Amino acid sequence: MTKYPYPLLLIVFALLLSACQSKPHEAIVTTGAMHLMNNQFDILEGKKVGLVTNHSAVVGDSLLIDVFHNAGEVELAALFSPEHGIRGQSDAGAYIDDSIDTKTGIPIYSLYGETRKPTPEMLKDIDVLVFDIQDVGARFYTYIATMGYTMQAAAEQDIPYVVLDRPNPLGGEKVEGFIPTRDYDTFSGVYPIPVTHGMTVGEFARMIKGESYLQNLDELKLEVVKMQGWTRDMLWPDTGLPWRPPSPNIPDFETALIYPGACLIEATRMSEGRGTREPFILLGAPWAGGTVLAQKLNGKKLPGLIFDPAQFTPISIEGMATSPKLEGEALEGVRYIVTEPRSVRPFEAGIHVLSEFYHLVPDSVKGNFFRPSRLNTLAGSDQFYDMIKEGIPAKIIVNAWEKQVTSFRQRRHPYLLYE
């Protein structure tokens, strides 16, 4: 009787498939921190380092804090913490206190509390200030404001400043939104740039200095440790790097992608999804009809997106949102679904979403539905609140910033480091 080999072949195939699936995905991109480590910390050798960082700065499986602390070539003298804290577990907007890092014993100076710029006293024993934080590529994400203020402090104390570059998760080509014509005097509106700028933190540091976005930067000794392998057409999944949430409510790449537009909901009485496991993906209100909203938004055929009706109830979630808006209330709304990331225009989509929700707002709520100042700060235009309130079509609003975006693309060009 002939024995057929099919069962054996199936077993071999299953083993091969399992091996392929369990093999770690190799990174295509080498971050600035990886490049620095591969070069034995050459530019920092023998120096006392102040590190502006948080949990998002990793080298392989290790926090950059630990890598620096264990490196014999450098002396890690001080840590500087942005919004959300050095371990990234504080709520958005929550003040952070100075402390001591329990693992290393190194002092942590908060830059999101009483002080948002390092004082001369904090920098007195520092030879070089190093910045490494994963940004998300949106103007109002506060890490680039922290970068600018620490650059300014370094320049004023004649301390060199080094940026360890990381990818912009949205790539280098998505540029959308108004350019603020005045200083909104908040971490959300420090720079005259569009909502999405398509630059890495290293590139943007060069632009902050070159365009004198902040005072006293002319003499700053700025160095960017470039990435290897990153190109402007890369979105985060193309890099091969594992995602590490840069803040509690940006848990994955899809959230980072839609955040620049969905964040507008923060300036309303609606829920932006905080208090759920899908912040910014879920949007809703007690009076909203999810089915109607999803139909209207899908009818617009927004590139790379579809919308599903959604029901959810925000709750307190430790490490993400301890007191979310509309906590405990049953809400209806929509869920963003990303179908083609490269096509998504997040800020434009956010305007469509905001407009459609506003059309459904009951008269009893309309009077205080918006926080006008916050909305204009996020959008970067003093006219934005009036545009939405008056029902100006989203396409007209988008057209209003096109010339600004074209001008910005030209202005940023000399500062770009990657093709």
Short mmCIF file of C-alpha atoms in Angstrom, two decimals:
data_model
loop_
_atom_site.label_atom_id
_atom_site.label_comp_id
_atom_site.label_asym_id
_atom_site.label_seq_id
_atom_site.Cartn_x
_atom_site.Cartn_y
_atom_site.Cartn_z
CA MET A 1 0.00 0.00 0.00
CA THR A 2 1.44 3.39 -1.07
CA LYS A 3 1.88 5.96 1.68
CA TYR A 4 1.20 9.51 0.49
CA PRO A 5 3.48 12.26 1.80
CA TYR A 6 0.75 14.94 2.15
CA PRO A 7 0.41 14.82 5.96
CA LEU A 8 4.18 15.15 6.30
CA LEU A 9 4.24 18.03 3.82
CA LEU A 10 1.47 19.77 5.73
CA ILE A 11 3.40 19.43 8.99
CA VAL A 12 6.58 20.81 7.38
CA PHE A 13 4.62 23.71 5.86
CA ALA A 14 3.02 24.52 9.21
CA LEU A 15 6.41 24.52 10.93
CA LEU A 16 7.90 26.80 8.27
CA LEU A 17 4.93 29.17 8.52
CA SER A 18 5.24 29.26 12.30
CA ALA A 19 8.94 30.03 12.05
CA CYS A 20 8.30 32.86 9.61
CA GLN A 21 5.62 34.33 11.81
CA SER A 22 7.72 34.18 14.97
CA LYS A 23 10.80 35.72 13.35
CA PRO A 24 11.26 39.29 14.60
CA HIS A 25 10.45 41.95 12.02
CA GLU A 26 13.71 43.66 11.15
CA ALA A 27 13.76 47.43 11.27
CA ILE A 28 14.48 49.12 7.95
CA VAL A 29 15.24 52.42 9.67
CA THR A 30 18.07 53.07 12.11
CA THR A 31 17.12 55.89 14.48
CA GLY A 32 19.52 58.61 15.53
CA ALA A 33 19.88 56.98 18.95
CA MET A 34 20.76 53.63 17.38
CA HIS A 35 23.27 55.35 15.11
CA LEU A 36 24.85 57.12 18.09
CA MET A 37 25.16 53.87 20.02
CA ASN A 38 26.63 52.08 17.00
CA ASN A 39 29.30 54.78 16.94
CA GLN A 40 30.17 54.32 20.63
CA PHE A 41 28.62 57.66 21.61
CA ASP A 42 31.53 59.40 19.89
CA ILE A 43 30.12 62.94 19.90
CA LEU A 44 29.25 62.69 23.62
CA GLU A 45 32.33 60.91 24.90
CA GLY A 46 33.51 62.17 28.26
CA LYS A 47 30.71 64.72 28.58
CA LYS A 48 28.06 65.35 31.21
CA VAL A 49 24.76 64.92 29.42
CA GLY A 50 21.36 66.41 30.12
CA LEU A 51 18.74 64.25 28.40
CA VAL A 52 15.35 65.61 27.29
CA THR A 53 13.39 62.41 26.86
CA ASN A 54 10.59 60.08 27.90
CA HIS A 55 9.52 56.45 27.58
CA SER A 56 9.18 56.73 23.79
CA ALA A 57 12.96 56.93 23.28
CA VAL A 58 14.14 53.36 23.03
CA VAL A 59 17.11 51.54 21.56
CA GLY A 60 16.02 48.01 20.81
CA ASP A 61 14.25 46.85 23.96
CA SER A 62 15.98 49.33 26.26
CA LEU A 63 14.99 52.83 27.33
CA LEU A 64 17.47 55.44 26.17
CA ILE A 65 17.75 56.59 29.79
CA ASP A 66 19.14 53.18 30.77
CA VAL A 67 21.37 52.98 27.69
CA PHE A 68 22.98 56.32 28.54
CA HIS A 69 23.24 55.49 32.23
CA ASN A 70 25.03 52.22 31.50
CA ALA A 71 27.32 53.65 28.81
CA GLY A 72 30.84 54.16 30.08
CA GLU A 73 31.51 56.79 27.43
CA VAL A 74 29.09 59.40 28.82
CA GLU A 75 27.90 60.65 32.20
CA LEU A 76 24.14 61.08 32.39
CA ALA A 77 23.80 64.04 34.76
CA ALA A 78 20.15 65.12 34.50
CA LEU A 79 16.83 64.18 32.94
CA PHE A 80 14.27 66.64 31.60
CA SER A 81 10.66 65.49 31.42
CA PRO A 82 8.01 66.69 28.91
CA GLU A 83 4.22 66.47 29.16
CA HIS A 84 3.01 63.04 30.39
CA GLY A 85 6.17 62.50 32.45
CA ILE A 86 9.39 60.58 31.94
CA ARG A 87 7.49 57.26 31.90
CA GLY A 88 4.56 58.64 29.85
CA GLN A 89 1.76 57.81 32.29
CA SER A 90 0.37 61.24 33.24
CA ASP A 91 -2.87 62.62 31.79
CA ALA A 92 -2.80 65.24 29.06
CA GLY A 93 -2.28 68.68 30.57
CA ALA A 94 -1.44 67.33 34.04
CA TYR A 95 1.41 69.19 35.76
CA ILE A 96 4.53 67.13 36.39
CA ASP A 97 6.71 67.66 39.47
CA ASP A 98 10.49 67.45 39.75
CA SER A 99 11.62 64.10 41.12
CA ILE A 100 14.40 61.52 41.22
CA ASP A 101 14.52 58.60 38.79
CA THR A 102 14.20 55.60 41.09
CA LYS A 103 16.17 53.29 38.81
CA THR A 104 19.20 55.50 38.20
CA GLY A 105 19.07 58.05 41.03
CA ILE A 106 19.37 60.86 38.49
CA PRO A 107 17.38 64.08 39.05
CA ILE A 108 14.35 64.63 36.81
CA TYR A 109 13.46 68.23 36.06
CA SER A 110 9.89 68.74 34.91
CA LEU A 111 9.32 70.90 31.84
CA TYR A 112 5.55 70.60 32.12
CA GLY A 113 4.79 72.19 35.44
CA GLU A 114 5.88 75.43 37.05
CA THR A 115 8.80 75.54 34.60
CA ARG A 116 8.61 74.85 30.87
CA LYS A 117 12.15 75.89 30.03
CA PRO A 118 15.28 74.69 31.88
CA THR A 119 16.71 77.26 34.28
CA PRO A 120 20.43 78.13 34.44
CA GLU A 121 20.57 76.28 37.76
CA MET A 122 19.28 73.08 36.13
CA LEU A 123 21.94 73.34 33.42
CA LYS A 124 24.92 74.39 35.53
CA ASP A 125 26.67 70.99 35.42
CA ILE A 126 25.66 70.06 31.86
CA ASP A 127 28.17 69.90 28.97
CA VAL A 128 25.64 69.02 26.27
CA LEU A 129 21.84 68.81 26.07
CA VAL A 130 20.41 65.88 24.09
CA PHE A 131 16.82 65.58 22.83
CA ASP A 132 15.21 62.25 21.95
CA ILE A 133 11.41 61.97 22.06
CA GLN A 134 9.09 60.34 19.55
CA ASP A 135 6.83 63.02 18.06
CA VAL A 136 3.61 62.46 16.09
CA GLY A 137 3.98 65.18 13.46
CA ALA A 138 1.25 67.59 14.61
CA ARG A 139 1.88 71.26 15.50
CA PHE A 140 -0.09 71.11 18.74
CA TYR A 141 1.59 67.98 20.10
CA THR A 142 3.63 69.55 22.88
CA TYR A 143 6.95 67.74 22.49
CA ILE A 144 8.20 70.07 19.75
CA ALA A 145 7.44 73.06 21.99
CA THR A 146 9.56 71.44 24.70
CA MET A 147 12.31 70.91 22.14
CA GLY A 148 12.28 74.59 21.16
CA TYR A 149 12.38 75.87 24.73
CA THR A 150 15.24 73.54 25.65
CA MET A 151 17.13 74.67 22.54
CA GLN A 152 16.64 78.25 23.69
CA ALA A 153 17.87 77.46 27.21
CA ALA A 154 20.94 75.68 25.81
CA ALA A 155 21.78 78.63 23.55
CA GLU A 156 21.51 81.09 26.43
CA GLN A 157 23.98 79.03 28.49
CA ASP A 158 26.29 78.32 25.53
CA ILE A 159 25.60 74.59 25.76
CA PRO A 160 25.66 72.47 22.57
CA TYR A 161 22.36 70.82 21.62
CA VAL A 162 22.02 67.42 19.96
CA VAL A 163 18.85 65.96 18.45
CA LEU A 164 18.69 62.19 18.00
CA ASP A 165 16.33 61.95 15.07
CA ARG A 166 13.30 59.70 14.77
CA PRO A 167 10.68 59.16 12.03
CA ASN A 168 7.65 61.35 11.62
CA PRO A 169 4.94 58.65 11.90
CA LEU A 170 2.86 60.44 9.24
CA GLY A 171 5.77 60.52 6.81
CA GLY A 172 7.37 63.53 5.21
CA GLU A 173 4.69 64.45 2.70
CA LYS A 174 1.44 65.16 4.59
CA VAL A 175 1.23 68.94 5.07
CA GLU A 176 -2.15 70.42 5.99
CA GLY A 177 -3.76 73.22 7.89
CA PHE A 178 -3.58 76.89 8.68
CA ILE A 179 -0.37 78.61 9.71
CA PRO A 180 -0.90 80.71 12.86
CA THR A 181 -0.38 84.40 12.18
CA ARG A 182 0.23 85.18 15.84
CA ASP A 183 1.73 83.53 18.91
CA TYR A 184 -1.06 81.79 20.81
CA ASP A 185 1.23 81.65 23.86
CA THR A 186 0.51 77.99 24.52
CA PHE A 187 2.35 74.74 23.94
CA SER A 188 -0.19 74.09 21.17
CA GLY A 189 0.57 77.18 19.11
CA VAL A 190 4.22 78.16 19.53
CA TYR A 191 5.28 77.95 15.88
CA PRO A 192 3.93 79.42 12.60
CA ILE A 193 3.60 76.05 10.87
CA PRO A 194 0.67 74.01 9.51
CA VAL A 195 -1.12 71.44 11.66
CA THR A 196 0.76 68.62 9.92
CA HIS A 197 4.22 69.70 8.81
CA GLY A 198 5.83 66.55 7.40
CA MET A 199 9.16 67.04 9.18
CA THR A 200 11.19 64.95 11.58
CA VAL A 201 12.16 66.49 14.92
CA GLY A 202 15.73 66.87 13.66
CA GLU A 203 14.61 68.72 10.57
CA PHE A 204 12.26 70.88 12.57
CA ALA A 205 14.97 71.75 15.10
CA ARG A 206 16.99 73.09 12.17
CA MET A 207 13.99 75.13 11.06
CA ILE A 208 13.34 76.52 14.55
CA LYS A 209 16.91 77.83 14.58
CA GLY A 210 17.09 78.89 10.94
CA GLU A 211 13.79 80.76 10.96
CA SER A 212 14.35 82.25 14.44
CA TYR A 213 11.01 80.91 15.67
CA LEU A 214 12.29 81.59 19.19
CA GLN A 215 14.67 84.27 20.40
CA ASN A 216 18.39 83.90 21.14
CA LEU A 217 19.01 80.89 18.89
CA ASP A 218 21.52 82.46 16.47
CA GLU A 219 24.58 81.14 18.31
CA LEU A 220 23.14 77.72 19.21
CA LYS A 221 25.53 74.88 18.43
CA LEU A 222 22.98 72.44 16.97
CA GLU A 223 23.77 68.94 15.74
CA VAL A 224 21.31 66.38 14.40
CA VAL A 225 22.24 62.70 14.48
CA LYS A 226 20.45 61.52 11.38
CA MET A 227 18.52 58.32 10.86
CA GLN A 228 19.66 55.79 8.31
CA GLY A 229 17.20 54.32 5.82
CA TRP A 230 14.29 56.75 6.30
CA THR A 231 12.68 58.39 3.27
CA ARG A 232 9.91 60.96 3.06
CA ASP A 233 7.36 58.55 1.61
CA MET A 234 7.59 56.24 4.64
CA LEU A 235 4.70 56.01 7.06
CA TRP A 236 5.42 54.41 10.42
CA PRO A 237 4.61 50.80 9.38
CA ASP A 238 7.17 51.10 6.57
CA THR A 239 10.03 51.71 9.03
CA GLY A 240 9.95 48.25 10.60
CA LEU A 241 10.24 49.88 14.02
CA PRO A 242 7.88 48.70 16.78
CA TRP A 243 5.26 51.24 17.86
CA ARG A 244 5.70 52.62 21.35
CA PRO A 245 2.88 55.00 22.38
CA PRO A 246 4.41 58.49 22.64
CA SER A 247 1.61 59.47 25.04
CA PRO A 248 -1.15 57.52 26.80
CA ASN A 249 -3.87 58.26 24.25
CA ILE A 250 -1.88 57.57 21.09
CA PRO A 251 -1.76 53.78 21.49
CA ASP A 252 -1.09 52.86 17.85
CA PHE A 253 -0.17 54.21 14.43
CA GLU A 254 -3.77 54.52 13.22
CA THR A 255 -4.56 56.81 16.15
CA ALA A 256 -1.50 58.95 15.40
CA LEU A 257 -2.63 59.16 11.78
CA ILE A 258 -6.11 60.54 12.47
CA TYR A 259 -5.16 62.51 15.61
CA PRO A 260 -4.33 65.84 13.86
CA GLY A 261 -7.98 66.15 12.79
CA ALA A 262 -9.80 64.24 15.51
CA CYS A 263 -8.05 66.41 18.11
CA LEU A 264 -10.38 69.28 17.16
CA ILE A 265 -13.07 67.51 19.18
CA GLU A 266 -11.08 68.38 22.31
CA ALA A 267 -12.38 71.95 21.92
CA THR A 268 -16.04 70.87 22.13
CA ARG A 269 -18.45 69.35 24.63
CA MET A 270 -18.23 66.05 22.75
CA SER A 271 -16.05 63.10 23.68
CA GLU A 272 -12.85 62.57 21.69
CA GLY A 273 -12.79 58.97 22.90
CA ARG A 274 -10.68 59.45 26.00
CA GLY A 275 -11.86 56.99 28.61
CA THR A 276 -11.98 54.20 26.03
CA ARG A 277 -9.32 51.95 24.54
CA GLU A 278 -9.80 53.76 21.21
CA PRO A 279 -9.15 57.45 21.93
CA PHE A 280 -9.60 59.73 18.90
CA ILE A 281 -10.83 56.73 16.91
CA LEU A 282 -14.17 56.92 18.74
CA LEU A 283 -16.02 60.25 18.78
CA GLY A 284 -19.45 60.82 20.25
CA ALA A 285 -22.04 62.73 22.27
CA PRO A 286 -25.29 61.91 24.12
CA TRP A 287 -27.39 63.51 21.37
CA ALA A 288 -25.52 62.25 18.30
CA GLY A 289 -26.99 59.70 15.92
CA GLY A 290 -24.22 57.35 14.89
CA THR A 291 -25.95 55.81 11.89
CA VAL A 292 -26.83 59.19 10.38
CA LEU A 293 -23.33 60.54 10.99
CA ALA A 294 -21.63 57.51 9.47
CA GLN A 295 -23.83 57.72 6.38
CA LYS A 296 -23.13 61.41 5.89
CA LEU A 297 -19.38 61.04 6.38
CA ASN A 298 -19.12 57.98 4.14
CA GLY A 299 -21.05 59.90 1.50
CA LYS A 300 -18.17 62.37 1.36
CA LYS A 301 -15.76 59.60 0.32
CA LEU A 302 -12.91 60.99 2.38
CA PRO A 303 -9.63 59.49 1.10
CA GLY A 304 -8.43 56.43 3.00
CA LEU A 305 -11.25 56.44 5.55
CA ILE A 306 -14.64 54.96 6.26
CA PHE A 307 -16.82 55.47 9.33
CA ASP A 308 -18.92 53.03 11.33
CA PRO A 309 -21.68 53.94 13.80
CA ALA A 310 -20.46 53.53 17.37
CA GLN A 311 -21.77 53.47 20.91
CA PHE A 312 -19.50 53.85 23.93
CA THR A 313 -19.32 55.02 27.52
CA PRO A 314 -16.17 56.82 28.70
CA ILE A 315 -14.77 55.51 31.98
CA SER A 316 -11.76 56.29 34.12
CA ILE A 317 -8.76 54.30 32.86
CA GLU A 318 -5.59 54.44 34.93
CA GLY A 319 -2.63 55.45 32.84
CA MET A 320 -4.81 56.78 30.02
CA ALA A 321 -7.60 59.06 31.27
CA THR A 322 -8.51 59.37 34.94
CA SER A 323 -11.33 61.92 34.45
CA PRO A 324 -12.50 61.80 30.82
CA LYS A 325 -15.16 64.09 29.43
CA LEU A 326 -18.73 62.77 29.72
CA GLU A 327 -17.55 60.02 32.05
CA GLY A 328 -20.23 57.37 32.64
CA GLU A 329 -22.57 58.71 29.94
CA ALA A 330 -23.85 56.54 27.10
CA LEU A 331 -22.71 58.16 23.86
CA GLU A 332 -23.36 57.66 20.17
CA GLY A 333 -21.13 58.67 17.33
CA VAL A 334 -18.68 57.20 14.86
CA ARG A 335 -15.56 55.10 14.68
CA TYR A 336 -12.75 56.01 12.26
CA ILE A 337 -11.60 53.06 10.15
CA VAL A 338 -8.39 53.55 8.18
CA THR A 339 -8.48 51.71 4.85
CA GLU A 340 -5.58 53.33 3.01
CA PRO A 341 -3.15 55.22 5.27
CA ARG A 342 -1.25 56.96 2.48
CA SER A 343 -4.40 58.60 1.17
CA VAL A 344 -5.61 59.95 4.52
CA ARG A 345 -5.69 63.73 4.93
CA PRO A 346 -6.22 63.81 8.69
CA PHE A 347 -6.87 67.50 9.31
CA GLU A 348 -9.22 67.84 6.36
CA ALA A 349 -11.09 64.74 7.55
CA GLY A 350 -11.31 66.21 11.05
CA ILE A 351 -13.00 69.34 9.71
CA HIS A 352 -15.61 67.24 7.90
CA VAL A 353 -16.24 65.23 11.07
CA LEU A 354 -16.54 68.33 13.25
CA SER A 355 -18.90 70.01 10.78
CA GLU A 356 -21.22 67.01 10.56
CA PHE A 357 -21.39 66.64 14.34
CA TYR A 358 -22.13 70.35 14.69
CA HIS A 359 -25.07 70.06 12.31
CA LEU A 360 -26.68 67.67 14.81
CA VAL A 361 -26.06 69.72 17.96
CA PRO A 362 -29.37 70.50 19.76
CA ASP A 363 -30.23 74.18 20.15
CA SER A 364 -30.04 73.77 23.92
CA VAL A 365 -26.35 72.84 23.62
CA LYS A 366 -25.16 75.08 20.78
CA GLY A 367 -24.58 78.14 22.96
CA ASN A 368 -21.64 76.59 24.78
CA PHE A 369 -20.77 73.66 22.54
CA PHE A 370 -17.35 75.06 21.58
CA ARG A 371 -14.38 76.40 23.47
CA PRO A 372 -13.72 79.03 20.79
CA SER A 373 -10.24 80.08 21.88
CA ARG A 374 -9.04 76.48 22.16
CA LEU A 375 -10.56 75.60 18.79
CA ASN A 376 -8.82 78.51 17.06
CA THR A 377 -5.52 77.63 18.75
CA LEU A 378 -5.68 74.03 17.53
CA ALA A 379 -6.66 75.09 14.01
CA GLY A 380 -4.18 77.97 13.91
CA SER A 381 -6.72 80.53 12.72
CA ASP A 382 -8.75 83.17 14.54
CA GLN A 383 -11.47 82.68 11.92
CA PHE A 384 -11.85 78.92 12.26
CA TYR A 385 -14.49 78.96 15.00
CA ASP A 386 -16.61 81.41 13.00
CA MET A 387 -16.23 79.30 9.85
CA ILE A 388 -17.52 76.16 11.56
CA LYS A 389 -20.29 77.98 13.42
CA GLU A 390 -21.50 79.67 10.22
CA GLY A 391 -21.56 76.37 8.34
CA ILE A 392 -18.84 77.20 5.82
CA PRO A 393 -18.32 73.99 3.77
CA ALA A 394 -15.22 72.02 4.68
CA LYS A 395 -13.89 72.21 1.11
CA ILE A 396 -13.88 76.02 1.26
CA ILE A 397 -12.05 75.93 4.60
CA VAL A 398 -9.44 73.60 3.09
CA ASN A 399 -8.97 75.89 0.09
CA ALA A 400 -8.32 78.78 2.48
CA TRP A 401 -5.00 77.29 3.62
CA GLU A 402 -3.64 75.96 0.31
CA LYS A 403 -1.47 79.00 -0.44
CA GLN A 404 -0.09 78.91 3.10
CA VAL A 405 0.85 75.24 2.71
CA THR A 406 2.55 75.87 -0.63
CA SER A 407 4.59 78.68 0.91
CA PHE A 408 5.51 76.53 3.91
CA ARG A 409 6.73 73.68 1.70
CA GLN A 410 9.13 76.10 0.02
CA ARG A 411 10.25 77.61 3.32
CA ARG A 412 10.97 74.25 4.96
CA HIS A 413 12.97 72.87 2.03
CA PRO A 414 16.46 74.08 3.10
CA TYR A 415 16.07 72.32 6.45
CA LEU A 416 15.14 68.87 5.16
CA LEU A 417 17.65 66.08 5.74
CA TYR A 418 16.03 63.22 3.84
CA GLU A 419 14.81 62.64 0.29
#
